[in-house]
Amino acid sequence: MSNEKKYVVPYATMNERAEDYELTFEIPGVGKGEAELHVENRSLTLKTASKFQTPAGFKQVASEFERVNYAITVDLPETADPSTVAAKLENGVLRVTVRKRPETQARAIAIS
């Protein structure tokens, strides 16, 4: 039997607003200490590692939920500023926001 980890690509979406991008990843069953998020250049990488442990004093005899590891790499748009990545994990949904570079944001020009 192989000890090689198998990864599943999570469901992911990217939405754009005037000032930023929001990426959403569905990673059910993953806690905050089990998710790693890295950014290098314009590549954003998410990896998770299942760490389910049977509670002390119990012996697992059956399971209907398979713990999986997730992995995905997303290329951020040219207008994104990778230094502004922020993330929040809540109820199995990871929301990542990345601000746009100021010089690429729309702005109103005053006419004199």
mmCIF file of N, CA and C in Angstrom, residues 22-27 30-33 35 37 44 46 84-98:
data_model
loop_
_atom_site.group_PDB
_atom_site.id
_atom_site.type_symbol
_atom_site.label_atom_id
_atom_site.label_comp_id
_atom_site.label_asym_id
_atom_site.label_seq_id
_atom_site.Cartn_x
_atom_site.Cartn_y
_atom_site.Cartn_z
ATOM 1 N N GLU A 22 -12.140 38.308 -4.854
ATOM 2 C CA GLU A 22 -12.439 37.385 -3.769
ATOM 3 C C GLU A 22 -12.463 35.978 -4.334
ATOM 4 N N LEU A 23 -11.634 35.118 -3.752
ATOM 5 C CA LEU A 23 -11.603 33.712 -4.134
ATOM 6 C C LEU A 23 -12.264 32.931 -3.009
ATOM 7 N N THR A 24 -13.089 31.970 -3.373
ATOM 8 C CA THR A 24 -13.786 31.147 -2.405
ATOM 9 C C THR A 24 -13.466 29.690 -2.694
ATOM 10 N N PHE A 25 -13.051 28.977 -1.650
ATOM 11 C CA PHE A 25 -12.735 27.553 -1.768
ATOM 12 C C PHE A 25 -13.591 26.787 -0.773
ATOM 13 N N GLU A 26 -14.258 25.744 -1.231
ATOM 14 C CA GLU A 26 -15.048 24.901 -0.332
ATOM 15 C C GLU A 26 -14.179 23.735 0.113
ATOM 16 N N ILE A 27 -13.862 23.713 1.413
ATOM 17 C CA ILE A 27 -12.995 22.672 1.970
ATOM 18 C C ILE A 27 -13.642 22.106 3.247
ATOM 19 N N VAL A 30 -12.264 20.816 7.148
ATOM 20 C CA VAL A 30 -10.899 21.286 7.361
ATOM 21 C C VAL A 30 -10.911 22.403 8.403
ATOM 22 N N GLY A 31 -10.072 22.260 9.422
ATOM 23 C CA GLY A 31 -9.933 23.281 10.453
ATOM 24 C C GLY A 31 -8.834 24.266 10.108
ATOM 25 N N LYS A 32 -8.774 25.360 10.848
ATOM 26 C CA LYS A 32 -7.794 26.412 10.558
ATOM 27 C C LYS A 32 -6.357 25.911 10.607
ATOM 28 N N GLY A 33 -6.032 25.038 11.530
ATOM 29 C CA GLY A 33 -4.672 24.529 11.629
ATOM 30 C C GLY A 33 -4.331 23.490 10.581
ATOM 31 N N ALA A 35 -5.031 23.964 7.184
ATOM 32 C CA ALA A 35 -4.953 24.592 5.855
ATOM 33 C C ALA A 35 -3.704 25.461 5.759
ATOM 34 N N LEU A 37 -1.841 28.281 3.100
ATOM 35 C CA LEU A 37 -2.028 29.145 1.943
ATOM 36 C C LEU A 37 -0.703 29.854 1.679
ATOM 37 N N LEU A 44 -1.221 31.513 -6.242
ATOM 38 C CA LEU A 44 -1.767 31.290 -4.904
ATOM 39 C C LEU A 44 -2.010 29.794 -4.759
ATOM 40 N N LEU A 46 -3.180 26.565 -2.249
ATOM 41 C CA LEU A 46 -3.866 26.087 -1.047
ATOM 42 C C LEU A 46 -3.633 24.593 -0.929
ATOM 43 N N THR A 84 -1.152 41.734 -0.680
ATOM 44 C CA THR A 84 -2.334 42.097 0.111
ATOM 45 C C THR A 84 -3.264 40.917 0.383
ATOM 46 N N VAL A 85 -2.797 39.701 0.187
ATOM 47 C CA VAL A 85 -3.650 38.518 0.383
ATOM 48 C C VAL A 85 -4.078 38.419 1.842
ATOM 49 N N ALA A 86 -5.385 38.225 2.051
ATOM 50 C CA ALA A 86 -5.949 38.002 3.385
ATOM 51 C C ALA A 86 -6.919 36.830 3.271
ATOM 52 N N ALA A 87 -7.000 36.008 4.321
ATOM 53 C CA ALA A 87 -7.847 34.815 4.248
ATOM 54 C C ALA A 87 -8.606 34.601 5.545
ATOM 55 N N LYS A 88 -9.817 34.018 5.401
ATOM 56 C CA LYS A 88 -10.652 33.692 6.555
ATOM 57 C C LYS A 88 -11.338 32.363 6.287
ATOM 58 N N LEU A 89 -11.199 31.424 7.223
ATOM 59 C CA LEU A 89 -11.825 30.101 7.108
ATOM 60 C C LEU A 89 -12.962 30.022 8.109
ATOM 61 N N GLU A 90 -14.160 29.726 7.588
ATOM 62 C CA GLU A 90 -15.336 29.645 8.442
ATOM 63 C C GLU A 90 -16.309 28.622 7.875
ATOM 64 N N ASN A 91 -16.687 27.650 8.694
ATOM 65 C CA ASN A 91 -17.670 26.632 8.315
ATOM 66 C C ASN A 91 -17.309 25.915 7.013
ATOM 67 N N GLY A 92 -16.043 25.583 6.838
ATOM 68 C CA GLY A 92 -15.622 24.829 5.663
ATOM 69 C C GLY A 92 -15.487 25.642 4.393
ATOM 70 N N VAL A 93 -15.578 26.963 4.500
ATOM 71 C CA VAL A 93 -15.424 27.844 3.338
ATOM 72 C C VAL A 93 -14.267 28.799 3.606
ATOM 73 N N LEU A 94 -13.265 28.758 2.729
ATOM 74 C CA LEU A 94 -12.123 29.664 2.825
ATOM 75 C C LEU A 94 -12.349 30.809 1.854
ATOM 76 N N ARG A 95 -12.360 32.038 2.401
ATOM 77 C CA ARG A 95 -12.510 33.232 1.568
ATOM 78 C C ARG A 95 -11.183 33.980 1.569
ATOM 79 N N VAL A 96 -10.664 34.207 0.372
ATOM 80 C CA VAL A 96 -9.380 34.884 0.206
ATOM 81 C C VAL A 96 -9.632 36.168 -0.572
ATOM 82 N N THR A 97 -9.164 37.283 -0.035
ATOM 83 C CA THR A 97 -9.289 38.548 -0.759
ATOM 84 C C THR A 97 -7.902 39.035 -1.151
ATOM 85 N N VAL A 98 -7.826 39.584 -2.349
ATOM 86 C CA VAL A 98 -6.582 40.132 -2.876
ATOM 87 C C VAL A 98 -6.928 41.482 -3.493
#
